[in-house]
mmCIF file with all atom_site columns, C-alpha atoms in Angstrom:
data_model
loop_
_atom_site.group_PDB
_atom_site.id
_atom_site.type_symbol
_atom_site.label_atom_id
_atom_site.label_alt_id
_atom_site.label_comp_id
_atom_site.label_asym_id
_atom_site.label_entity_id
_atom_site.label_seq_id
_atom_site.pdbx_PDB_ins_code
_atom_site.Cartn_x
_atom_site.Cartn_y
_atom_site.Cartn_z
_atom_site.occupancy
_atom_site.B_iso_or_equiv
_atom_site.pdbx_formal_charge
_atom_site.auth_seq_id
_atom_site.auth_comp_id
_atom_site.auth_asym_id
_atom_site.auth_atom_id
_atom_site.pdbx_PDB_model_num
ATOM 1  C CA . UNK A 1 1  ? 172.356 150.032 130.032 1.00 74.00 ? 1025 UNK A CA 1
ATOM 2  C CA . UNK A 1 2  ? 169.191 152.009 129.275 1.00 80.00 ? 1026 UNK A CA 1
ATOM 3  C CA . UNK A 1 3  ? 167.479 152.088 132.625 1.00 85.00 ? 1027 UNK A CA 1
ATOM 4  C CA . UNK A 1 4  ? 166.200 155.639 132.006 1.00 94.00 ? 1028 UNK A CA 1
ATOM 5  C CA . UNK A 1 5  ? 164.839 154.705 128.602 1.00 95.00 ? 1029 UNK A CA 1
ATOM 6  C CA . UNK A 1 6  ? 162.966 151.740 130.092 1.00 95.00 ? 1030 UNK A CA 1
ATOM 7  C CA . UNK A 1 7  ? 161.462 153.875 132.854 1.00 95.00 ? 1031 UNK A CA 1
ATOM 8  C CA . UNK A 1 8  ? 160.509 156.506 130.280 1.00 96.00 ? 1032 UNK A CA 1
ATOM 9  C CA . UNK A 1 9  ? 158.848 153.923 128.028 1.00 97.00 ? 1033 UNK A CA 1
ATOM 10 C CA . UNK A 1 10 ? 156.953 152.471 130.981 1.00 97.00 ? 1034 UNK A CA 1
ATOM 11 C CA . UNK A 1 11 ? 155.715 155.878 132.103 1.00 96.00 ? 1035 UNK A CA 1
ATOM 12 C CA . UNK A 1 12 ? 154.695 156.706 128.538 1.00 96.00 ? 1036 UNK A CA 1
ATOM 13 C CA . UNK A 1 13 ? 152.704 153.458 128.246 1.00 96.00 ? 1037 UNK A CA 1
ATOM 14 C CA . UNK A 1 14 ? 151.012 154.052 131.594 1.00 95.00 ? 1038 UNK A CA 1
ATOM 15 C CA . UNK A 1 15 ? 150.159 157.618 130.567 1.00 94.00 ? 1039 UNK A CA 1
ATOM 16 C CA . UNK A 1 16 ? 148.703 156.429 127.259 1.00 94.00 ? 1040 UNK A CA 1
ATOM 17 C CA . UNK A 1 17 ? 146.721 153.710 129.032 1.00 94.00 ? 1041 UNK A CA 1
ATOM 18 C CA . UNK A 1 18 ? 145.267 156.336 131.399 1.00 93.00 ? 1042 UNK A CA 1
ATOM 19 C CA . UNK A 1 19 ? 144.174 158.543 128.517 1.00 91.00 ? 1043 UNK A CA 1
ATOM 20 C CA . UNK A 1 20 ? 142.538 155.524 126.807 1.00 89.00 ? 1044 UNK A CA 1
ATOM 21 C CA . UNK A 1 21 ? 140.599 154.735 130.001 1.00 85.00 ? 1045 UNK A CA 1
ATOM 22 C CA . UNK A 1 22 ? 139.362 158.316 130.035 1.00 79.00 ? 1046 UNK A CA 1
ATOM 23 C CA . UNK A 1 23 ? 138.070 157.674 126.511 1.00 73.00 ? 1047 UNK A CA 1
ATOM 24 C CA . UNK A 1 24 ? 139.682 160.835 125.136 1.00 64.00 ? 1048 UNK A CA 1
#
């Protein structure tokens, strides 16, 4: 089971989405 990997991937995607909204 890779529950930590899935949470890490989700947090990474949310972080990237936030940076894209900032237009950086």
